[in-house]
Amino acid sequence: MARQRKRSVHGGGSVFQRKDGRWEAKFKVEETGKYKSLYARTEKEAYKLLEDAKFQQKQGTLATGPQQTVKDFLEYWLENVEKPTIELGTYFNNRIIVHKHLIPGLGHIKLQKLTAQQVQTFYSRKLKDGAAASRIEQFQGVLHKALTYARRMKLVSVNVTDDVQVPRRVEYEGPVLTPEQVRLLLREAREKGLEIPIALGVTMGMRIGEILGLRWSDIDLVKGTLRVSRTLNYLPEYRFVETKGKTKASRRNMLLPQFLIALLKKQAALQLERKEGAGTEWIDRDLVFSNKVGDYIIPTTLRRRFYRLLLNVGLPRMHFHDLRHSAATILISMGVPVNMVQELLGHSDVSITLDIYAAVVPSMRQDAIKKMDDLFGEQS
């Protein structure tokens, strides 16, 4: 197969097809005067690699030798490679990891000189400073993804994080409420105007962002259904951001119990009164839960009110997210099949639900034995 040579659209490089069928993008590195090649499966991908490389070179972030630091590379990767492909909330979290942790700890090292031992030492130092193993796992996830890109772009020969041992994660085990404690919490929540958000968390397993992003258009009170399709986040730099669920499983349809349907009808009537009272100041976002003028509620505001509720009724301190675990435990204890619990809570992997199931099994086994005694005991 003849090599097909073409000039780059903007000059300064060429793209051609190799004998092995791959496409090669070739350009001259300004700092060294030597040529560098990048490879792709298609002509279009090769042109994209060439333009990206030229842009990096223009910005001074192309790793062409020992001069580029980890800081230079991570900053470019985060803004130009990672940001366009992920949700804004994930980008915001990754940016914190990059700028507040990875760059201060590893940024001064030359990218091509970075070693697994240096990364391992960085993680160990973070652990000694009080970082949780789960946080180190997040650092590893971001750094590994960035260096995977660096290797694919031939900026480094290996991904050194492949040889790093991440500390064993200690799984968080939050408190699990009993049905009696749930009833106690809901009674107190009713007095504070928080009954519906708490009920949606502890009976339907909804996350706080899913609750605050819920719209009336997602609810059919006649059919008794609710659709979870978005999550509300509050990011200081961007303020309120609505995103779709991270996984297909997290976007789900649910049947509502009658007591929740009745509560939602009361909420609709209450919100109508607020809308009429606010007049022209009302912001119509169709939100089920809003502030006094119809606008978004900051998630931390709901969390603080939740913590006060727990304190008022003497329940242990827990995260709002822990209500999902209580919901799953109660449902499984009631004999609801694991796959149905997984679907209701939007778990992406059934193993997450099975972990909860494993914790409930001992008490369920005792109940099963007792039922057998009650059923067959008189036969002996």
PDB file of N, CA, C and O in Angstrom, residues 126-172:
ATOM      1  N   LYS A 126       0.259  11.451  52.373  1.00  0.00           N
ATOM      2  CA  LYS A 126      -1.124  11.898  52.503  1.00  0.00           C
ATOM      3  C   LYS A 126      -1.854  11.115  53.596  1.00  0.00           C
ATOM      4  O   LYS A 126      -2.647  11.677  54.359  1.00  0.00           O
ATOM      5  N   LEU A 127      -1.587   9.824  53.664  1.00  0.00           N
ATOM      6  CA  LEU A 127      -2.197   8.998  54.709  1.00  0.00           C
ATOM      7  C   LEU A 127      -1.767   9.464  56.090  1.00  0.00           C
ATOM      8  O   LEU A 127      -2.583   9.566  57.021  1.00  0.00           O
ATOM      9  N   LYS A 128      -0.485   9.754  56.256  1.00  0.00           N
ATOM     10  CA  LYS A 128       0.028  10.218  57.540  1.00  0.00           C
ATOM     11  C   LYS A 128      -0.564  11.575  57.914  1.00  0.00           C
ATOM     12  O   LYS A 128      -0.721  11.882  59.109  1.00  0.00           O
ATOM     13  N   ASP A 129      -0.901  12.365  56.909  1.00  0.00           N
ATOM     14  CA  ASP A 129      -1.493  13.681  57.159  1.00  0.00           C
ATOM     15  C   ASP A 129      -2.991  13.601  57.462  1.00  0.00           C
ATOM     16  O   ASP A 129      -3.634  14.635  57.683  1.00  0.00           O
ATOM     17  N   GLY A 130      -3.547  12.384  57.406  1.00  0.00           N
ATOM     18  CA  GLY A 130      -4.940  12.211  57.788  1.00  0.00           C
ATOM     19  C   GLY A 130      -5.913  11.920  56.664  1.00  0.00           C
ATOM     20  O   GLY A 130      -7.113  11.792  56.906  1.00  0.00           O
ATOM     21  N   ALA A 131      -5.425  11.801  55.431  1.00  0.00           N
ATOM     22  CA  ALA A 131      -6.328  11.498  54.324  1.00  0.00           C
ATOM     23  C   ALA A 131      -6.834  10.065  54.441  1.00  0.00           C
ATOM     24  O   ALA A 131      -6.088   9.162  54.839  1.00  0.00           O
ATOM     25  N   ALA A 132      -8.098   9.854  54.122  1.00  0.00           N
ATOM     26  CA  ALA A 132      -8.687   8.516  54.172  1.00  0.00           C
ATOM     27  C   ALA A 132      -8.196   7.687  52.996  1.00  0.00           C
ATOM     28  O   ALA A 132      -7.822   8.230  51.944  1.00  0.00           O
ATOM     29  N   ALA A 133      -8.204   6.364  53.171  1.00  0.00           N
ATOM     30  CA  ALA A 133      -7.784   5.472  52.088  1.00  0.00           C
ATOM     31  C   ALA A 133      -8.669   5.671  50.861  1.00  0.00           C
ATOM     32  O   ALA A 133      -8.196   5.567  49.719  1.00  0.00           O
ATOM     33  N   SER A 134      -9.960   5.953  51.070  1.00  0.00           N
ATOM     34  CA  SER A 134     -10.868   6.178  49.948  1.00  0.00           C
ATOM     35  C   SER A 134     -10.472   7.428  49.166  1.00  0.00           C
ATOM     36  O   SER A 134     -10.660   7.497  47.944  1.00  0.00           O
ATOM     37  N   ARG A 135      -9.919   8.429  49.871  1.00  0.00           N
ATOM     38  CA  ARG A 135      -9.464   9.653  49.196  1.00  0.00           C
ATOM     39  C   ARG A 135      -8.223   9.353  48.367  1.00  0.00           C
ATOM     40  O   ARG A 135      -8.091   9.859  47.237  1.00  0.00           O
ATOM     41  N   ILE A 136      -7.313   8.556  48.900  1.00  0.00           N
ATOM     42  CA  ILE A 136      -6.122   8.163  48.144  1.00  0.00           C
ATOM     43  C   ILE A 136      -6.542   7.411  46.885  1.00  0.00           C
ATOM     44  O   ILE A 136      -5.943   7.568  45.821  1.00  0.00           O
ATOM     45  N   GLU A 137      -7.576   6.620  47.005  1.00  0.00           N
ATOM     46  CA  GLU A 137      -8.106   5.878  45.857  1.00  0.00           C
ATOM     47  C   GLU A 137      -8.569   6.843  44.769  1.00  0.00           C
ATOM     48  O   GLU A 137      -8.387   6.580  43.570  1.00  0.00           O
ATOM     49  N   GLN A 138      -9.142   7.964  45.170  1.00  0.00           N
ATOM     50  CA  GLN A 138      -9.569   8.978  44.200  1.00  0.00           C
ATOM     51  C   GLN A 138      -8.357   9.636  43.534  1.00  0.00           C
ATOM     52  O   GLN A 138      -8.371   9.890  42.330  1.00  0.00           O
ATOM     53  N   PHE A 139      -7.324   9.927  44.320  1.00  0.00           N
ATOM     54  CA  PHE A 139      -6.090  10.490  43.748  1.00  0.00           C
ATOM     55  C   PHE A 139      -5.535   9.550  42.684  1.00  0.00           C
ATOM     56  O   PHE A 139      -5.148   9.973  41.588  1.00  0.00           O
ATOM     57  N   GLN A 140      -5.490   8.262  43.021  1.00  0.00           N
ATOM     58  CA  GLN A 140      -4.965   7.253  42.103  1.00  0.00           C
ATOM     59  C   GLN A 140      -5.798   7.191  40.833  1.00  0.00           C
ATOM     60  O   GLN A 140      -5.258   7.075  39.726  1.00  0.00           O
ATOM     61  N   GLY A 141      -7.132   7.277  40.980  1.00  0.00           N
ATOM     62  CA  GLY A 141      -8.007   7.206  39.817  1.00  0.00           C
ATOM     63  C   GLY A 141      -7.753   8.326  38.831  1.00  0.00           C
ATOM     64  O   GLY A 141      -7.676   8.107  37.614  1.00  0.00           O
ATOM     65  N   VAL A 142      -7.614   9.550  39.349  1.00  0.00           N
ATOM     66  CA  VAL A 142      -7.372  10.708  38.482  1.00  0.00           C
ATOM     67  C   VAL A 142      -5.982  10.636  37.853  1.00  0.00           C
ATOM     68  O   VAL A 142      -5.821  10.844  36.639  1.00  0.00           O
ATOM     69  N   LEU A 143      -4.973  10.352  38.669  1.00  0.00           N
ATOM     70  CA  LEU A 143      -3.598  10.311  38.150  1.00  0.00           C
ATOM     71  C   LEU A 143      -3.416   9.186  37.141  1.00  0.00           C
ATOM     72  O   LEU A 143      -2.757   9.358  36.109  1.00  0.00           O
ATOM     73  N   HIS A 144      -4.012   8.037  37.398  1.00  0.00           N
ATOM     74  CA  HIS A 144      -3.902   6.909  36.475  1.00  0.00           C
ATOM     75  C   HIS A 144      -4.539   7.255  35.134  1.00  0.00           C
ATOM     76  O   HIS A 144      -3.993   6.954  34.070  1.00  0.00           O
ATOM     77  N   LYS A 145      -5.695   7.914  35.172  1.00  0.00           N
ATOM     78  CA  LYS A 145      -6.378   8.285  33.937  1.00  0.00           C
ATOM     79  C   LYS A 145      -5.547   9.291  33.138  1.00  0.00           C
ATOM     80  O   LYS A 145      -5.440   9.199  31.914  1.00  0.00           O
ATOM     81  N   ALA A 146      -4.953  10.241  33.837  1.00  0.00           N
ATOM     82  CA  ALA A 146      -4.132  11.256  33.163  1.00  0.00           C
ATOM     83  C   ALA A 146      -2.897  10.626  32.526  1.00  0.00           C
ATOM     84  O   ALA A 146      -2.556  10.916  31.370  1.00  0.00           O
ATOM     85  N   LEU A 147      -2.239   9.728  33.251  1.00  0.00           N
ATOM     86  CA  LEU A 147      -1.023   9.107  32.726  1.00  0.00           C
ATOM     87  C   LEU A 147      -1.325   8.082  31.637  1.00  0.00           C
ATOM     88  O   LEU A 147      -0.471   7.793  30.805  1.00  0.00           O
ATOM     89  N   THR A 148      -2.536   7.537  31.653  1.00  0.00           N
ATOM     90  CA  THR A 148      -2.947   6.664  30.551  1.00  0.00           C
ATOM     91  C   THR A 148      -2.991   7.464  29.262  1.00  0.00           C
ATOM     92  O   THR A 148      -2.554   7.002  28.196  1.00  0.00           O
ATOM     93  N   TYR A 149      -3.519   8.683  29.355  1.00  0.00           N
ATOM     94  CA  TYR A 149      -3.543   9.572  28.185  1.00  0.00           C
ATOM     95  C   TYR A 149      -2.115   9.927  27.775  1.00  0.00           C
ATOM     96  O   TYR A 149      -1.782   9.934  26.582  1.00  0.00           O
ATOM     97  N   ALA A 150      -1.257  10.222  28.760  1.00  0.00           N
ATOM     98  CA  ALA A 150       0.131  10.581  28.458  1.00  0.00           C
ATOM     99  C   ALA A 150       0.842   9.452  27.721  1.00  0.00           C
ATOM    100  O   ALA A 150       1.592   9.691  26.768  1.00  0.00           O
ATOM    101  N   ARG A 151       0.586   8.239  28.137  1.00  0.00           N
ATOM    102  CA  ARG A 151       1.219   7.106  27.463  1.00  0.00           C
ATOM    103  C   ARG A 151       0.669   6.926  26.050  1.00  0.00           C
ATOM    104  O   ARG A 151       1.410   6.625  25.116  1.00  0.00           O
ATOM    105  N   ARG A 152      -0.646   7.106  25.899  1.00  0.00           N
ATOM    106  CA  ARG A 152      -1.257   6.958  24.574  1.00  0.00           C
ATOM    107  C   ARG A 152      -0.716   7.999  23.600  1.00  0.00           C
ATOM    108  O   ARG A 152      -0.585   7.749  22.402  1.00  0.00           O
ATOM    109  N   MET A 153      -0.380   9.188  24.130  1.00  0.00           N
ATOM    110  CA  MET A 153       0.178  10.259  23.301  1.00  0.00           C
ATOM    111  C   MET A 153       1.692  10.147  23.144  1.00  0.00           C
ATOM    112  O   MET A 153       2.332  11.035  22.599  1.00  0.00           O
ATOM    113  N   LYS A 154       2.271   9.042  23.677  1.00  0.00           N
ATOM    114  CA  LYS A 154       3.709   8.795  23.600  1.00  0.00           C
ATOM    115  C   LYS A 154       4.503   9.844  24.378  1.00  0.00           C
ATOM    116  O   LYS A 154       5.675  10.104  24.103  1.00  0.00           O
ATOM    117  N   LEU A 155       3.864  10.452  25.385  1.00  0.00           N
ATOM    118  CA  LEU A 155       4.564  11.436  26.205  1.00  0.00           C
ATOM    119  C   LEU A 155       5.401  10.753  27.273  1.00  0.00           C
ATOM    120  O   LEU A 155       6.396  11.295  27.742  1.00  0.00           O
ATOM    121  N   VAL A 156       4.970   9.567  27.698  1.00  0.00           N
ATOM    122  CA  VAL A 156       5.742   8.740  28.627  1.00  0.00           C
ATOM    123  C   VAL A 156       5.706   7.312  28.093  1.00  0.00           C
ATOM    124  O   VAL A 156       4.794   6.943  27.347  1.00  0.00           O
ATOM    125  N   SER A 157       6.670   6.527  28.502  1.00  0.00           N
ATOM    126  CA  SER A 157       6.742   5.150  27.983  1.00  0.00           C
ATOM    127  C   SER A 157       5.892   4.180  28.794  1.00  0.00           C
ATOM    128  O   SER A 157       5.437   3.161  28.270  1.00  0.00           O
ATOM    129  N   VAL A 158       5.682   4.488  30.086  1.00  0.00           N
ATOM    130  CA  VAL A 158       4.875   3.617  30.945  1.00  0.00           C
ATOM    131  C   VAL A 158       3.976   4.472  31.826  1.00  0.00           C
ATOM    132  O   VAL A 158       4.246   5.649  32.064  1.00  0.00           O
ATOM    133  N   ASN A 159       2.930   3.840  32.322  1.00  0.00           N
ATOM    134  CA  ASN A 159       2.072   4.482  33.314  1.00  0.00           C
ATOM    135  C   ASN A 159       2.533   3.994  34.681  1.00  0.00           C
ATOM    136  O   ASN A 159       2.249   2.874  35.085  1.00  0.00           O
ATOM    137  N   VAL A 160       3.260   4.843  35.388  1.00  0.00           N
ATOM    138  CA  VAL A 160       3.897   4.412  36.639  1.00  0.00           C
ATOM    139  C   VAL A 160       2.880   4.053  37.718  1.00  0.00           C
ATOM    140  O   VAL A 160       3.197   3.304  38.654  1.00  0.00           O
ATOM    141  N   THR A 161       1.644   4.541  37.603  1.00  0.00           N
ATOM    142  CA  THR A 161       0.650   4.222  38.638  1.00  0.00           C
ATOM    143  C   THR A 161       0.230   2.752  38.587  1.00  0.00           C
ATOM    144  O   THR A 161      -0.365   2.255  39.537  1.00  0.00           O
ATOM    145  N   ASP A 162       0.549   2.066  37.482  1.00  0.00           N
ATOM    146  CA  ASP A 162       0.246   0.632  37.396  1.00  0.00           C
ATOM    147  C   ASP A 162       1.023  -0.165  38.449  1.00  0.00           C
ATOM    148  O   ASP A 162       0.613  -1.268  38.830  1.00  0.00           O
ATOM    149  N   ASP A 163       2.146   0.384  38.893  1.00  0.00           N
ATOM    150  CA  ASP A 163       3.004  -0.320  39.838  1.00  0.00           C
ATOM    151  C   ASP A 163       2.877   0.221  41.265  1.00  0.00           C
ATOM    152  O   ASP A 163       3.676  -0.126  42.133  1.00  0.00           O
ATOM    153  N   VAL A 164       1.882   1.074  41.493  1.00  0.00           N
ATOM    154  CA  VAL A 164       1.685   1.659  42.816  1.00  0.00           C
ATOM    155  C   VAL A 164       0.643   0.851  43.581  1.00  0.00           C
ATOM    156  O   VAL A 164      -0.383   0.449  43.029  1.00  0.00           O
ATOM    157  N   GLN A 165       0.908   0.614  44.843  1.00  0.00           N
ATOM    158  CA  GLN A 165      -0.036  -0.109  45.694  1.00  0.00           C
ATOM    159  C   GLN A 165      -0.889   0.898  46.461  1.00  0.00           C
ATOM    160  O   GLN A 165      -0.376   1.663  47.280  1.00  0.00           O
ATOM    161  N   VAL A 166      -2.181   0.876  46.204  1.00  0.00           N
ATOM    162  CA  VAL A 166      -3.098   1.799  46.869  1.00  0.00           C
ATOM    163  C   VAL A 166      -3.504   1.209  48.213  1.00  0.00           C
ATOM    164  O   VAL A 166      -3.776   0.003  48.305  1.00  0.00           O
ATOM    165  N   PRO A 167      -3.535   2.011  49.270  1.00  0.00           N
ATOM    166  CA  PRO A 167      -3.914   1.484  50.587  1.00  0.00           C
ATOM    167  C   PRO A 167      -5.313   0.884  50.574  1.00  0.00           C
ATOM    168  O   PRO A 167      -6.193   1.347  49.839  1.00  0.00           O
ATOM    169  N   ARG A 168      -5.493  -0.141  51.375  1.00  0.00           N
ATOM    170  CA  ARG A 168      -6.770  -0.837  51.418  1.00  0.00           C
ATOM    171  C   ARG A 168      -7.857   0.082  51.949  1.00  0.00           C
ATOM    172  O   ARG A 168      -7.714   0.704  52.994  1.00  0.00           O
ATOM    173  N   ARG A 169      -8.937   0.128  51.221  1.00  0.00           N
ATOM    174  CA  ARG A 169     -10.039   1.011  51.586  1.00  0.00           C
ATOM    175  C   ARG A 169     -10.875   0.385  52.703  1.00  0.00           C
ATOM    176  O   ARG A 169     -11.249  -0.788  52.646  1.00  0.00           O
ATOM    177  N   VAL A 170     -11.148   1.188  53.729  1.00  0.00           N
ATOM    178  CA  VAL A 170     -12.016   0.756  54.808  1.00  0.00           C
ATOM    179  C   VAL A 170     -13.429   1.219  54.481  1.00  0.00           C
ATOM    180  O   VAL A 170     -13.703   2.409  54.387  1.00  0.00           O
ATOM    181  N   GLU A 171     -14.299   0.257  54.250  1.00  0.00           N
ATOM    182  CA  GLU A 171     -15.660   0.591  53.860  1.00  0.00           C
ATOM    183  C   GLU A 171     -16.400   1.308  54.996  1.00  0.00           C
ATOM    184  O   GLU A 171     -16.343   0.898  56.148  1.00  0.00           O
ATOM    185  N   TYR A 172     -17.046   2.402  54.620  1.00  0.00           N
ATOM    186  CA  TYR A 172     -17.819   3.160  55.599  1.00  0.00           C
ATOM    187  C   TYR A 172     -19.107   2.406  55.936  1.00  0.00           C
ATOM    188  O   TYR A 172     -19.815   1.939  55.051  1.00  0.00           O
TER     189      TYR A 172
END
